[in-house]
Amino acid sequence: MEAVTQTDVKVRGRKKRSKAERKEARMFYILTGPWLLGLLIFFALPMLASLWISLNQWDLLTPEKFVGLKNYRTAFRHDPLFWQSLKVTALYSVFSVPLGLVFSLLLALLLNQGVRGMRLFRTIFYLPAVVSGVSVLVLWAWIFNPQVGLLNTMLGYLGIEGPGWIFDPHWALPSMVIMSLWSTVGGSIIIWLAGLKGISPSLYEAAELDGAGAWQKFKSVTLPMLTPTIFFSLVTDIIGKMQTFGEAYVLTKGGPMNSTLFFNFYLFDHAFQNFRMGYASALAWVLFIIILVLTIVVVKSSALWVYYEGERN
Amino acid sequence: MTNSTRYWMKTSLAYVLLLGGSAVMLIPFFWMLSTSLKESYQVFTTPIKWIPDPIKWSNYVTTFTSLPFGRWFNNTLIITVASIIGAVVSCILVSYGFARFRARGRNVLFILTLATMMLPDTVTLIPKFYLFSQFGWVNTYYPLIVPLFFGKAYFIFLLRQFFMSIPTDFEEAAKIDGASTFGILWRVILPLTLPAIVTITIFQFNDSWKDLLQPILYLSKPDLYTLTLGINFFKSENDVQWNYLMAASFVTMLPSLFFYFIGQKYFVESITLTGMKG
């Protein structure tokens, strides 16, 4: 008798849930509907077009010629610059992603202090974000100039002879990392600040009652509550840095000695300098797959370390 | 150590770091400003001449009277405002869907959303241009505005993270009181995530305001130009008019800065709002 009742409850419980589930799913599609439609028109179509182009030989002017996987084979087997550009992009990302995260988080913590004049300081630190792309790169061309540039002038005051920065194959990539720290910090700080402001003060009060010091509070309140923001920054940084383009395009043209031959610049060069649109599209798809795999790894791992207060189990 | 000495030390350390950091951030802009006030032959002298002699204020007059900047300012403003409305409204709805409603395929759709950021723009450029020219949208603002009404992956992702950080208790309570889904979004979720909403507004302002690539592609009539596109008049393949270029860049970036300065208020005010969370 008892057993029967239990099964009965279970069945009824599931039935009820599945109706609620259907309602929930319907709401999901209503809310995300516009996006899914946009995805189809503005993303899926151009994307499929580029996939098709990657299977062709096309110079933009004469009709395309279908060549199957030839472009992909050429890249992997016969193109040393393909591997060089992958190496440059990987090295750059390995350094600039974690450095950028730590650097901008530290600055955001500093800008989250309650001292006078903070609005002005925050605005100053946001400055790099508002200069338009080309102006900021022109600015850096001057900063890195070994003779008349800012960096070596400053080092000169200290009696240090600075390196050739973007003109020295050993220093060019580190120069790019330095520049990325400066130019992305403004935008990142806002995201961190929004994350920090979202943490409930009552959590800190509770920690203080338990006698937690500054470090303890950071470790047991700030950091766990920031994990959704860290996750966001990590994923978007990986996607962004793997596609670095403008720096090479304006500053170095991939040189010296291919030391800043970013993958995205290399493929752009094929597309619009050599007019090998098919090959460029194949390269783009290789990059796309690499970034996709990296992102999926991070997304899958997030269950282990990202904490959402609104998560239902 | 007494509490007040500790406080005093902490505050001074904060100021030292803030001032040092500000110097690093500001030096390049002093160069911009100083360049904008120089005679063209003085731009690259060694050592750097920080204060121009003479100071050519007239550069600013020349810059802004030689070209129709007023009109370009209006164009840029129209595009920016429309883009913000589109992006903010659509991204709130979509990310609320992703954050709170389970459905089959949700995770795949989410990865797909992230995937839209992964294919380099350079290769979708041509197919996209082809698509929009089929719509007859070349030399209109539609390509710069309409897609934003369908959402933007970066913002959807950002808002989703914030929505998911909100405890569900509030919604449960509102639901018991008979609030609808949209009522809950409006009255419970949005006030609690105001910093994030302001963040995407600031970002979209900045993105539209300084966008160069799309105006280059879609706008070829000078009447329709945006500010960044107009500034490019000072820079051709073999000749850059540095002083005018810097003057125009300097003035053009001020609205973004001002908007950020204003928007910040809501970061600070939100403390009191999120106070009710715990």
Coordinates of C-alpha atoms in Angstrom, one line a residue:
Chain A
M1 CA 0.0 0.0 0.0
E2 CA 2.7 2.3 1.0
A3 CA 4.8 1.4 -2.0
V4 CA 1.9 2.1 -4.4
T5 CA 1.4 5.6 -2.9
Q6 CA 5.1 6.4 -3.3
T7 CA 5.0 5.5 -7.0
D8 CA 1.9 7.4 -7.4
V9 CA 3.4 10.5 -6.0
K10 CA 6.5 10.1 -8.2
V11 CA 4.5 9.8 -11.4
R12 CA 2.3 12.7 -10.6
G13 CA 5.3 14.7 -9.6
R14 CA 7.0 14.1 -12.9
K15 CA 3.9 14.8 -14.9
K16 CA 3.5 18.1 -13.1
R17 CA 7.2 19.0 -13.6
S18 CA 7.1 18.2 -17.3
K19 CA 4.2 20.6 -17.8
A20 CA 6.1 23.3 -15.9
E21 CA 9.1 22.4 -18.0
R22 CA 7.2 22.9 -21.2
K23 CA 6.1 26.3 -20.1
E24 CA 9.6 27.1 -19.1
A25 CA 11.0 26.0 -22.5
R26 CA 8.4 28.1 -24.3
M27 CA 9.4 31.2 -22.3
F28 CA 13.0 30.4 -23.2
Y29 CA 12.2 30.5 -26.9
I30 CA 10.1 33.6 -26.7
L31 CA 12.9 35.5 -25.0
T32 CA 15.7 34.3 -27.1
G33 CA 13.7 34.2 -30.3
P34 CA 14.9 37.5 -31.8
W35 CA 18.5 36.4 -31.1
L36 CA 18.0 33.0 -32.7
L37 CA 16.5 34.7 -35.8
G38 CA 19.4 37.2 -36.0
L39 CA 21.8 34.3 -35.5
L40 CA 20.4 32.7 -38.6
I41 CA 20.4 35.8 -40.8
F42 CA 23.5 37.8 -39.7
F43 CA 25.7 34.9 -38.6
A44 CA 24.8 31.5 -40.0
L45 CA 24.5 32.8 -43.6
P46 CA 27.8 34.6 -43.8
M47 CA 29.4 31.8 -41.9
L48 CA 28.2 29.1 -44.3
A49 CA 29.3 31.3 -47.2
S50 CA 32.8 31.5 -45.8
L51 CA 32.9 27.8 -45.3
W52 CA 31.9 27.3 -48.9
I53 CA 34.5 29.9 -50.0
S54 CA 37.2 27.9 -48.1
L55 CA 36.6 24.9 -50.4
N56 CA 37.2 27.1 -53.4
Q57 CA 39.9 29.0 -55.2
W58 CA 38.7 32.6 -55.5
D59 CA 40.4 35.9 -56.2
L60 CA 37.3 38.0 -55.7
L61 CA 37.2 39.0 -59.4
T62 CA 36.9 35.9 -61.4
P63 CA 34.3 33.1 -60.6
E64 CA 35.4 30.7 -57.9
K65 CA 36.7 27.3 -58.6
F66 CA 35.9 24.3 -56.4
V67 CA 39.1 22.6 -55.0
G68 CA 37.8 20.6 -52.1
L69 CA 40.1 20.4 -49.1
K70 CA 43.1 21.6 -51.0
N71 CA 43.4 24.9 -49.1
Y72 CA 43.4 23.1 -45.8
R73 CA 46.1 20.6 -47.0
T74 CA 48.3 23.4 -48.3
A75 CA 48.1 25.1 -44.9
F76 CA 49.0 22.1 -42.8
R77 CA 51.6 20.6 -45.1
H78 CA 53.3 23.2 -47.2
D79 CA 53.0 26.6 -45.4
P80 CA 55.7 27.2 -42.8
L81 CA 54.2 30.7 -42.1
F82 CA 50.9 29.1 -41.1
W83 CA 52.7 27.4 -38.2
Q84 CA 54.7 30.5 -37.5
S85 CA 51.6 32.6 -37.2
L86 CA 49.9 30.0 -35.0
K87 CA 52.9 30.1 -32.7
V88 CA 52.9 33.9 -32.5
T89 CA 49.2 33.9 -31.7
A90 CA 49.5 31.2 -29.1
L91 CA 52.5 32.8 -27.4
Y92 CA 50.8 36.2 -27.3
S93 CA 47.6 34.8 -25.9
V94 CA 49.3 32.7 -23.2
F95 CA 51.0 35.8 -21.8
S96 CA 48.4 38.5 -22.5
V97 CA 45.3 36.7 -21.2
P98 CA 46.4 35.9 -17.7
L99 CA 48.5 39.1 -17.3
G100 CA 45.6 41.2 -18.5
L101 CA 43.1 39.5 -16.1
V102 CA 45.3 39.9 -13.0
F103 CA 46.5 43.5 -13.9
S104 CA 42.9 44.8 -14.6
L105 CA 41.5 43.1 -11.5
L106 CA 44.1 44.6 -9.3
L107 CA 43.4 48.1 -10.8
A108 CA 39.7 47.6 -10.4
L109 CA 40.2 46.7 -6.7
L110 CA 42.3 49.9 -6.3
L111 CA 39.5 51.9 -8.1
N112 CA 36.9 50.4 -5.8
Q113 CA 38.4 52.0 -2.7
G114 CA 36.4 54.7 -1.0
V115 CA 38.7 57.6 -1.4
R116 CA 37.9 61.1 -2.6
G117 CA 38.1 61.9 -6.3
M118 CA 37.5 58.4 -7.3
R119 CA 35.2 59.3 -10.2
L120 CA 37.9 61.3 -11.8
F121 CA 40.5 58.5 -11.3
R122 CA 38.1 56.0 -12.8
T123 CA 37.6 58.2 -15.8
I124 CA 41.3 58.7 -16.3
F125 CA 41.9 54.9 -16.2
Y126 CA 39.1 54.6 -18.8
L127 CA 40.9 56.9 -21.2
P128 CA 42.6 54.2 -23.3
A129 CA 39.2 52.7 -24.1
V130 CA 37.8 55.8 -25.8
V131 CA 40.6 56.6 -28.4
S132 CA 39.6 55.2 -31.7
G133 CA 41.5 52.2 -32.9
V134 CA 43.8 53.8 -35.4
S135 CA 44.7 56.8 -33.2
V136 CA 45.7 54.6 -30.4
L137 CA 47.9 52.5 -32.6
V138 CA 49.5 55.7 -34.0
L139 CA 50.1 56.7 -30.5
W140 CA 51.9 53.5 -29.7
A141 CA 54.0 53.7 -32.8
W142 CA 55.4 56.8 -31.3
I143 CA 55.8 55.3 -27.8
F144 CA 57.8 52.4 -29.1
N145 CA 60.0 54.5 -31.4
P146 CA 63.6 53.6 -30.3
Q147 CA 64.9 57.1 -31.0
V148 CA 62.2 59.7 -30.4
G149 CA 59.7 57.5 -28.5
L150 CA 58.3 57.9 -25.0
L151 CA 59.5 54.6 -23.5
N152 CA 63.2 55.0 -24.5
T153 CA 63.2 58.7 -23.6
M154 CA 61.9 57.8 -20.1
L155 CA 64.5 55.0 -19.8
G156 CA 67.1 57.4 -21.0
Y157 CA 66.4 59.7 -18.0
L158 CA 67.2 56.7 -15.8
G159 CA 70.4 56.1 -17.7
I160 CA 69.1 52.9 -19.3
E161 CA 69.5 52.3 -23.0
G162 CA 66.2 50.9 -24.1
P163 CA 65.7 48.1 -26.6
G164 CA 64.4 48.5 -30.2
W165 CA 60.9 47.4 -29.0
I166 CA 58.7 46.7 -32.1
F167 CA 61.8 46.9 -34.4
D168 CA 63.7 44.1 -32.5
P169 CA 62.5 40.5 -33.3
H170 CA 63.0 39.5 -29.6
W171 CA 61.1 42.5 -28.2
A172 CA 58.3 42.9 -30.7
L173 CA 56.0 40.3 -29.2
P174 CA 56.5 41.4 -25.6
S175 CA 55.9 45.0 -26.9
M176 CA 52.5 43.8 -28.1
V177 CA 51.7 42.3 -24.8
I178 CA 52.6 45.6 -23.0
M179 CA 50.4 47.5 -25.4
S180 CA 47.5 45.1 -24.9
L181 CA 47.6 45.5 -21.1
W182 CA 47.3 49.3 -21.5
S183 CA 44.7 49.4 -24.2
T184 CA 42.3 46.8 -22.9
V185 CA 42.5 47.8 -19.2
G186 CA 39.8 50.5 -19.4
G187 CA 37.1 48.2 -20.6
S188 CA 38.0 45.3 -18.3
I189 CA 38.0 47.6 -15.3
I190 CA 34.4 48.4 -15.9
I191 CA 33.4 44.8 -16.0
W192 CA 35.3 44.1 -12.8
L193 CA 33.8 47.1 -11.1
A194 CA 30.3 46.0 -12.1
G195 CA 31.1 42.6 -10.7
L196 CA 32.5 44.0 -7.4
K197 CA 29.5 46.3 -7.0
G198 CA 27.2 43.3 -7.4
I199 CA 28.6 41.7 -4.3
S200 CA 26.2 42.1 -1.3
P201 CA 27.8 44.2 1.5
S202 CA 26.1 41.8 4.0
L203 CA 28.5 39.1 3.0
Y204 CA 31.4 41.3 4.0
E205 CA 29.6 42.2 7.2
A206 CA 29.2 38.5 8.0
A207 CA 32.8 37.8 7.3
E208 CA 33.9 40.7 9.6
L209 CA 31.8 39.3 12.4
D210 CA 33.7 36.1 12.0
G211 CA 36.9 38.1 12.4
A212 CA 38.1 37.9 8.8
G213 CA 41.0 40.3 7.8
A214 CA 41.3 42.0 4.4
W215 CA 43.0 39.0 2.7
Q216 CA 40.5 36.6 4.2
K217 CA 37.6 38.7 3.0
F218 CA 39.1 38.8 -0.5
K219 CA 39.7 35.1 -0.6
S220 CA 36.4 33.9 0.9
V221 CA 33.9 36.5 -0.3
T222 CA 35.3 38.6 -3.2
L223 CA 36.9 35.9 -5.3
P224 CA 34.1 33.3 -5.2
M225 CA 31.5 36.0 -5.9
L226 CA 33.6 37.2 -8.8
T227 CA 33.9 33.8 -10.5
P228 CA 31.1 34.5 -13.0
T229 CA 32.9 37.7 -14.0
I230 CA 36.3 35.9 -14.1
F231 CA 34.7 33.2 -16.3
F232 CA 33.3 35.9 -18.7
S233 CA 36.6 37.7 -18.9
L234 CA 38.5 34.6 -19.5
V235 CA 36.3 33.4 -22.3
T236 CA 36.0 36.7 -24.1
D237 CA 39.7 37.4 -23.7
I238 CA 40.7 34.1 -25.2
I239 CA 38.4 34.8 -28.1
G240 CA 39.6 38.4 -28.5
K241 CA 43.4 37.9 -28.2
M242 CA 43.4 34.9 -30.5
Q243 CA 42.0 37.2 -33.1
T244 CA 44.5 40.0 -32.6
F245 CA 44.7 42.0 -35.8
G246 CA 45.0 45.8 -35.7
E247 CA 48.3 45.9 -33.9
A248 CA 50.0 43.9 -36.6
Y249 CA 48.1 45.7 -39.4
V250 CA 49.0 49.2 -38.3
L251 CA 52.3 48.8 -36.3
T252 CA 54.5 46.0 -37.6
K253 CA 53.0 44.4 -40.7
G254 CA 53.9 41.1 -39.0
G255 CA 57.6 41.9 -38.8
P256 CA 60.4 42.0 -37.9
M257 CA 61.2 38.6 -39.2
N258 CA 57.6 37.4 -38.8
S259 CA 57.9 37.8 -35.0
T260 CA 54.4 39.5 -34.8
L261 CA 52.8 37.5 -37.6
F262 CA 49.4 37.1 -35.9
F263 CA 47.2 34.5 -37.4
N264 CA 44.4 36.9 -38.1
F265 CA 46.7 39.3 -39.8
Y266 CA 48.2 36.6 -41.9
L267 CA 44.8 35.5 -43.1
F268 CA 43.8 39.1 -43.8
D269 CA 46.9 39.5 -45.8
H270 CA 46.0 36.5 -48.0
A271 CA 42.4 37.7 -48.4
F272 CA 43.0 41.4 -49.3
Q273 CA 46.7 41.7 -50.4
N274 CA 47.1 38.4 -52.3
F275 CA 43.4 38.1 -53.1
R276 CA 43.4 34.4 -52.1
M277 CA 40.0 34.5 -50.5
G278 CA 39.6 30.7 -50.5
Y279 CA 42.9 30.1 -48.7
A280 CA 42.1 33.0 -46.2
S281 CA 38.7 31.5 -45.4
A282 CA 40.3 28.1 -44.8
L283 CA 42.7 29.7 -42.4
A284 CA 39.8 31.5 -40.7
W285 CA 38.0 28.2 -40.2
V286 CA 41.1 26.6 -38.7
L287 CA 41.3 29.5 -36.2
F288 CA 37.6 29.2 -35.5
I289 CA 37.9 25.5 -34.6
I290 CA 40.9 26.2 -32.3
I291 CA 39.0 29.0 -30.5
L292 CA 35.9 26.9 -30.3
V293 CA 37.7 23.9 -28.7
L294 CA 39.5 26.2 -26.2
T295 CA 36.1 27.8 -25.3
I296 CA 34.3 24.6 -24.9
V297 CA 37.1 23.4 -22.5
V298 CA 36.7 26.5 -20.4
V299 CA 32.9 26.3 -20.4
K300 CA 33.0 22.6 -19.4
S301 CA 35.4 23.4 -16.7
S302 CA 33.3 26.2 -15.3
A303 CA 31.0 23.8 -13.5
L304 CA 34.0 23.1 -11.2
W305 CA 34.9 26.6 -10.3
V306 CA 32.2 29.1 -11.2
Y307 CA 29.7 29.9 -8.4
Y308 CA 26.3 31.3 -9.3
E309 CA 24.1 32.3 -6.5
G310 CA 21.0 32.0 -8.7
E311 CA 21.8 28.4 -9.8
R312 CA 19.2 25.8 -9.2
N313 CA 20.1 22.2 -8.7
Chain B
M1 CA 49.1 50.6 15.2
T2 CA 46.0 52.6 15.9
N3 CA 43.0 52.4 13.5
S4 CA 43.5 56.0 12.3
T5 CA 47.2 55.5 11.4
R6 CA 46.3 52.4 9.6
Y7 CA 43.5 54.1 7.7
W8 CA 45.9 57.0 6.9
M9 CA 48.5 54.7 5.6
K10 CA 46.0 52.8 3.5
T11 CA 44.6 55.9 2.0
S12 CA 48.1 57.4 1.2
L13 CA 49.1 54.1 -0.5
A14 CA 45.9 54.2 -2.6
Y15 CA 46.7 57.8 -3.7
V16 CA 50.3 57.0 -4.6
L17 CA 49.1 54.1 -6.8
L18 CA 46.3 56.1 -8.3
L19 CA 48.4 59.1 -9.1
G20 CA 51.2 56.9 -10.6
G21 CA 48.7 55.0 -12.7
S22 CA 47.0 58.1 -13.8
A23 CA 50.3 59.5 -15.0
V24 CA 50.9 56.4 -17.1
M25 CA 47.4 56.7 -18.6
L26 CA 47.6 60.4 -19.2
I27 CA 51.1 60.9 -20.8
P28 CA 50.0 59.6 -24.2
F29 CA 47.1 62.0 -24.1
F30 CA 49.3 64.9 -23.3
W31 CA 51.2 64.0 -26.4
M32 CA 48.0 64.0 -28.4
L33 CA 46.9 67.4 -27.0
S34 CA 50.4 68.9 -27.4
T35 CA 50.6 67.6 -31.0
S36 CA 47.2 69.1 -31.8
L37 CA 48.5 72.5 -30.8
K38 CA 51.8 72.4 -32.9
E39 CA 52.9 73.6 -36.2
S40 CA 53.1 70.6 -38.5
Y41 CA 56.9 70.8 -38.8
Q42 CA 57.3 70.6 -35.0
V43 CA 55.5 67.3 -34.6
F44 CA 58.5 65.0 -34.5
T45 CA 61.4 66.8 -32.8
T46 CA 63.9 65.3 -30.4
P47 CA 63.8 65.7 -27.5
I48 CA 60.0 65.7 -27.2
K49 CA 58.7 69.2 -26.9
W50 CA 55.8 68.9 -24.5
I51 CA 54.7 72.5 -24.6
P52 CA 54.4 73.8 -28.2
D53 CA 55.8 77.2 -29.0
P54 CA 53.8 78.9 -30.3
I55 CA 50.6 77.3 -29.1
K56 CA 48.4 77.1 -32.2
W57 CA 44.8 77.2 -30.9
S58 CA 43.8 78.0 -34.4
N59 CA 44.5 74.4 -35.3
Y60 CA 41.2 73.6 -33.7
V61 CA 39.3 76.2 -35.6
T62 CA 40.9 75.0 -38.9
T63 CA 40.0 71.4 -38.1
F64 CA 36.4 72.0 -37.3
T65 CA 35.6 74.6 -39.9
S66 CA 37.3 73.0 -42.9
L67 CA 35.0 70.0 -42.7
P68 CA 31.3 69.5 -41.9
F69 CA 31.9 68.1 -38.4
G70 CA 28.5 69.3 -37.2
R71 CA 26.7 67.1 -39.6
W72 CA 29.0 64.1 -38.9
F73 CA 28.4 64.6 -35.2
N74 CA 24.6 64.4 -35.7
N75 CA 25.0 61.3 -37.8
T76 CA 27.2 59.6 -35.2
L77 CA 24.7 60.5 -32.5
I78 CA 21.7 59.1 -34.4
I79 CA 23.6 55.8 -35.0
T80 CA 24.8 55.6 -31.5
V81 CA 21.5 56.3 -29.8
A82 CA 19.6 53.8 -32.0
S83 CA 22.3 51.2 -31.5
I84 CA 22.1 51.6 -27.7
I85 CA 18.4 51.2 -27.7
G86 CA 18.5 48.1 -29.8
A87 CA 21.4 46.4 -28.0
V88 CA 20.2 47.1 -24.5
V89 CA 16.6 46.0 -24.9
S90 CA 17.3 42.9 -27.0
C91 CA 20.3 41.7 -24.9
I92 CA 18.3 42.1 -21.6
L93 CA 15.5 39.9 -22.9
V94 CA 17.8 37.3 -24.5
S95 CA 20.2 36.9 -21.6
Y96 CA 17.3 36.7 -19.2
G97 CA 16.1 33.7 -21.3
F98 CA 19.5 32.1 -21.1
A99 CA 20.0 32.7 -17.4
R100 CA 16.6 31.6 -16.1
F101 CA 14.7 29.3 -18.4
R102 CA 15.7 25.7 -19.1
A103 CA 15.0 24.3 -22.4
R104 CA 16.3 21.4 -24.6
G105 CA 19.3 22.6 -26.5
R106 CA 19.9 25.6 -24.3
N107 CA 23.6 24.8 -23.8
V108 CA 24.2 24.2 -27.5
L109 CA 22.5 27.5 -28.3
F110 CA 24.7 29.2 -25.7
I111 CA 27.9 27.8 -27.2
L112 CA 26.6 28.9 -30.6
T113 CA 26.1 32.3 -29.2
L114 CA 29.7 32.4 -28.1
A115 CA 30.7 31.0 -31.5
T116 CA 29.5 34.1 -33.2
M117 CA 32.4 35.9 -31.6
M118 CA 35.0 33.3 -32.8
L119 CA 35.0 33.5 -36.6
P120 CA 37.3 36.4 -37.6
D121 CA 35.4 39.4 -38.9
T122 CA 37.8 39.6 -41.8
V123 CA 36.2 36.6 -43.6
T124 CA 32.6 37.3 -42.9
L125 CA 33.1 40.8 -44.2
I126 CA 32.4 40.0 -47.8
P127 CA 29.4 37.6 -47.3
K128 CA 27.9 40.2 -44.9
F129 CA 28.4 43.0 -47.3
Y130 CA 26.8 40.9 -50.1
L131 CA 23.8 40.2 -47.8
F132 CA 23.2 43.8 -46.9
S133 CA 23.6 45.0 -50.4
Q134 CA 20.9 42.5 -51.4
F135 CA 18.7 44.2 -48.8
G136 CA 19.5 47.5 -50.5
W137 CA 21.1 48.7 -47.3
V138 CA 24.3 50.2 -48.7
N139 CA 24.5 53.9 -47.9
T140 CA 22.0 53.6 -45.2
Y141 CA 22.5 53.3 -41.4
Y142 CA 20.6 50.0 -41.3
P143 CA 23.7 47.7 -41.4
L144 CA 25.1 49.6 -38.4
I145 CA 21.9 49.5 -36.4
V146 CA 19.4 46.8 -37.3
P147 CA 21.6 43.7 -36.3
L148 CA 21.9 45.2 -32.8
F149 CA 18.1 44.9 -32.3
F150 CA 18.7 41.1 -32.6
G151 CA 21.2 41.1 -29.7
K152 CA 25.0 41.0 -29.4
A153 CA 26.8 37.9 -28.1
Y154 CA 29.3 39.8 -25.9
F155 CA 26.5 41.6 -24.0
I156 CA 24.2 38.6 -23.8
F157 CA 27.1 36.7 -22.2
L158 CA 27.9 39.5 -19.8
L159 CA 24.3 40.1 -18.7
R160 CA 23.7 36.3 -18.4
Q161 CA 26.6 36.1 -15.9
F162 CA 25.1 38.9 -13.8
F163 CA 21.5 37.5 -13.9
M164 CA 22.7 34.1 -12.9
S165 CA 24.4 35.6 -9.8
I166 CA 21.1 36.8 -8.4
P167 CA 19.5 34.5 -5.8
T168 CA 16.2 33.1 -7.0
D169 CA 14.5 33.8 -3.6
F170 CA 13.4 37.3 -4.8
E171 CA 11.7 35.9 -7.9
E172 CA 10.0 33.2 -5.9
A173 CA 8.6 35.8 -3.6
A174 CA 7.5 38.0 -6.5
K175 CA 5.9 34.9 -8.2
I176 CA 3.9 34.1 -5.1
D177 CA 2.7 37.7 -5.2
G178 CA 1.4 37.0 -8.7
A179 CA 4.1 38.9 -10.8
S180 CA 4.5 37.9 -14.4
T181 CA 7.8 36.9 -16.0
F182 CA 8.3 40.4 -17.5
G183 CA 7.1 42.0 -14.2
I184 CA 9.8 40.0 -12.4
L185 CA 12.4 41.0 -14.9
W186 CA 11.4 44.7 -14.7
R187 CA 10.9 45.0 -11.0
V188 CA 13.3 42.4 -9.5
I189 CA 16.1 41.6 -11.9
L190 CA 16.8 44.9 -13.6
P191 CA 17.2 47.0 -10.4
L192 CA 19.6 44.5 -9.1
T193 CA 21.8 44.4 -12.2
L194 CA 21.8 48.1 -13.0
P195 CA 25.7 48.2 -12.9
A196 CA 25.8 45.6 -15.7
I197 CA 23.1 47.3 -17.7
V198 CA 25.0 50.6 -17.4
T199 CA 28.1 48.7 -18.4
I200 CA 26.7 47.5 -21.7
T201 CA 25.3 51.0 -22.4
I202 CA 28.7 52.5 -21.9
F203 CA 30.3 49.8 -24.1
Q204 CA 27.7 50.2 -26.9
F205 CA 28.1 54.0 -26.8
N206 CA 31.9 53.6 -27.2
D207 CA 31.6 50.9 -29.9
S208 CA 29.2 52.9 -32.1
W209 CA 30.9 56.2 -31.4
K210 CA 34.3 55.0 -32.5
D211 CA 33.5 52.3 -35.0
L212 CA 35.4 52.7 -38.2
L213 CA 35.3 49.4 -40.1
Q214 CA 31.5 49.4 -40.7
P215 CA 31.1 53.0 -41.7
I216 CA 34.0 52.5 -44.2
L217 CA 32.2 49.5 -45.7
Y218 CA 28.6 50.8 -45.9
L219 CA 28.8 54.6 -46.1
S220 CA 30.3 56.1 -49.1
K221 CA 28.4 59.5 -49.3
P222 CA 30.2 62.2 -47.3
D223 CA 26.7 63.4 -46.2
L224 CA 26.3 60.1 -44.3
Y225 CA 29.7 60.0 -42.7
T226 CA 30.4 59.5 -39.0
L227 CA 33.0 61.3 -37.0
T228 CA 35.7 58.6 -37.2
L229 CA 35.2 58.3 -40.9
G230 CA 35.5 62.1 -41.3
I231 CA 38.7 62.2 -39.3
N232 CA 40.3 60.0 -41.8
F233 CA 40.3 62.9 -44.2
F234 CA 43.4 64.1 -42.4
K235 CA 45.2 60.8 -43.1
S236 CA 45.9 59.6 -46.6
E237 CA 48.3 56.9 -47.8
N238 CA 51.4 59.2 -48.0
D239 CA 50.4 62.2 -46.0
V240 CA 49.3 62.6 -42.4
Q241 CA 48.3 66.0 -41.0
W242 CA 49.2 65.1 -37.5
N243 CA 48.2 68.2 -35.8
Y244 CA 44.7 68.2 -37.3
L245 CA 44.3 64.5 -36.9
M246 CA 45.1 64.7 -33.2
A247 CA 42.9 67.7 -32.7
A248 CA 39.9 65.9 -34.3
S249 CA 40.7 62.7 -32.4
F250 CA 40.9 64.5 -29.2
V251 CA 37.6 66.3 -29.5
T252 CA 35.9 63.2 -30.8
M253 CA 36.8 61.1 -27.8
L254 CA 35.4 63.6 -25.3
P255 CA 31.7 62.5 -25.6
S256 CA 32.6 58.9 -24.8
L257 CA 34.6 60.1 -21.8
F258 CA 31.8 62.3 -20.6
F259 CA 29.2 59.6 -21.0
Y260 CA 31.4 57.3 -18.9
F261 CA 31.9 59.9 -16.2
I262 CA 28.1 60.3 -16.0
G263 CA 27.3 56.5 -16.2
Q264 CA 29.6 55.8 -13.3
K265 CA 27.2 57.4 -10.9
Y266 CA 25.1 54.3 -11.3
F267 CA 27.9 52.0 -10.2
V268 CA 28.1 53.9 -7.0
E269 CA 24.4 54.3 -6.4
S270 CA 23.8 50.6 -7.0
I271 CA 25.5 49.8 -3.7
T272 CA 22.4 50.9 -1.9
L273 CA 20.2 48.8 -4.3
T274 CA 22.2 45.6 -3.9
G275 CA 22.1 46.2 -0.2
M276 CA 18.7 44.6 -0.1
K277 CA 20.0 41.4 -1.6
G278 CA 21.4 39.7 1.5

